[in-house]
Amino acid sequence: AEGVGMVVRQFIDMLARMNITRIESAGVAFDPLVHEAVQQIETADAPPGTIVAEIAPGYRFGDKLVRAAMVVVARAPSAKA
């Protein structure tokens, strides 16, 4: 496990040297330019339009989007009748 962890760290360092960065998603407002909403969830724990979970990370190469982050977005709870 320790060896695999070292290889993962080396891979992440190599990506950083090539100017490939991960898009941070959890807890930020949904942005359709860098996020792909794959699910919405009704919750009172987060404001509507906030990302509550990241399914798959997104990446940028400099200023260009390589892959959009796949995320779960909060929406307001529906009124119960």
Coordinates of C-alpha atoms in Angstrom, one line a residue:
A1 CA 0.0 0.0 0.0
E2 CA 2.9 2.4 0.8
G3 CA 4.4 1.8 -2.6
V4 CA 1.1 2.5 -4.4
G5 CA 0.7 5.7 -2.4
M6 CA 4.2 6.8 -3.5
V7 CA 3.4 6.2 -7.2
V8 CA 0.1 8.2 -6.9
R9 CA 2.0 11.1 -5.3
Q10 CA 4.6 11.0 -8.1
F11 CA 1.8 10.9 -10.7
I12 CA 0.1 14.0 -9.1
D13 CA 3.4 15.8 -9.0
M14 CA 4.0 15.1 -12.7
L15 CA 0.5 16.4 -13.6
A16 CA 1.3 19.6 -11.6
R17 CA 4.6 20.1 -13.5
M18 CA 2.6 19.7 -16.8
N19 CA 0.2 22.5 -15.6
I20 CA -2.8 20.0 -15.3
T21 CA -4.8 20.9 -12.2
R22 CA -7.9 19.3 -10.5
I23 CA -11.0 21.4 -10.3
E24 CA -12.2 21.8 -6.7
S25 CA -15.9 21.1 -6.5
A26 CA -17.3 20.1 -3.1
G27 CA -18.9 23.0 -1.2
V28 CA -18.8 25.6 -4.1
A29 CA -21.5 27.0 -6.2
F30 CA -22.4 25.0 -9.4
D31 CA -20.8 26.4 -12.5
P32 CA -22.0 24.9 -15.8
L33 CA -18.7 25.8 -17.5
V34 CA -16.7 23.4 -15.3
H35 CA -19.2 21.1 -13.6
E36 CA -21.6 18.5 -15.0
A37 CA -24.6 17.9 -12.8
V38 CA -25.4 14.2 -12.7
Q39 CA -27.9 14.3 -9.8
Q40 CA -29.8 16.8 -7.7
I41 CA -30.6 16.1 -4.0
E42 CA -33.2 17.8 -1.8
T43 CA -31.5 19.1 1.3
A44 CA -31.8 21.8 3.9
D45 CA -28.1 21.4 4.9
A46 CA -26.7 23.3 1.9
P47 CA -28.0 26.3 -0.1
P48 CA -29.7 25.5 -3.5
G49 CA -27.1 25.4 -6.3
T50 CA -24.3 24.3 -4.0
I51 CA -22.3 21.1 -4.9
V52 CA -22.7 18.6 -2.1
A53 CA -20.7 15.7 -3.6
E54 CA -18.2 15.0 -6.3
I55 CA -18.7 11.8 -8.4
A56 CA -15.7 12.3 -10.6
P57 CA -13.1 15.0 -10.5
G58 CA -12.6 17.5 -13.3
Y59 CA -9.3 18.7 -14.7
R60 CA -7.9 21.8 -16.5
F61 CA -4.8 22.1 -18.7
G62 CA -3.8 25.6 -18.1
D63 CA -7.0 27.6 -18.8
K64 CA -8.6 24.9 -21.0
L65 CA -11.1 22.4 -19.6
V66 CA -10.0 18.8 -20.1
R67 CA -12.9 17.1 -18.3
A68 CA -15.8 18.6 -16.4
A69 CA -16.3 17.5 -12.8
M70 CA -19.3 15.2 -12.4
V71 CA -21.2 16.5 -9.3
V72 CA -24.3 16.2 -7.1
V73 CA -26.1 19.6 -6.7
A74 CA -28.3 20.6 -3.7
R75 CA -31.8 21.9 -4.3
A76 CA -34.4 23.3 -1.9
P77 CA -36.7 20.8 -0.3
S78 CA -40.1 20.6 -1.9
A79 CA -43.1 21.8 0.2
K80 CA -45.1 18.9 1.6
A81 CA -48.8 19.3 1.1

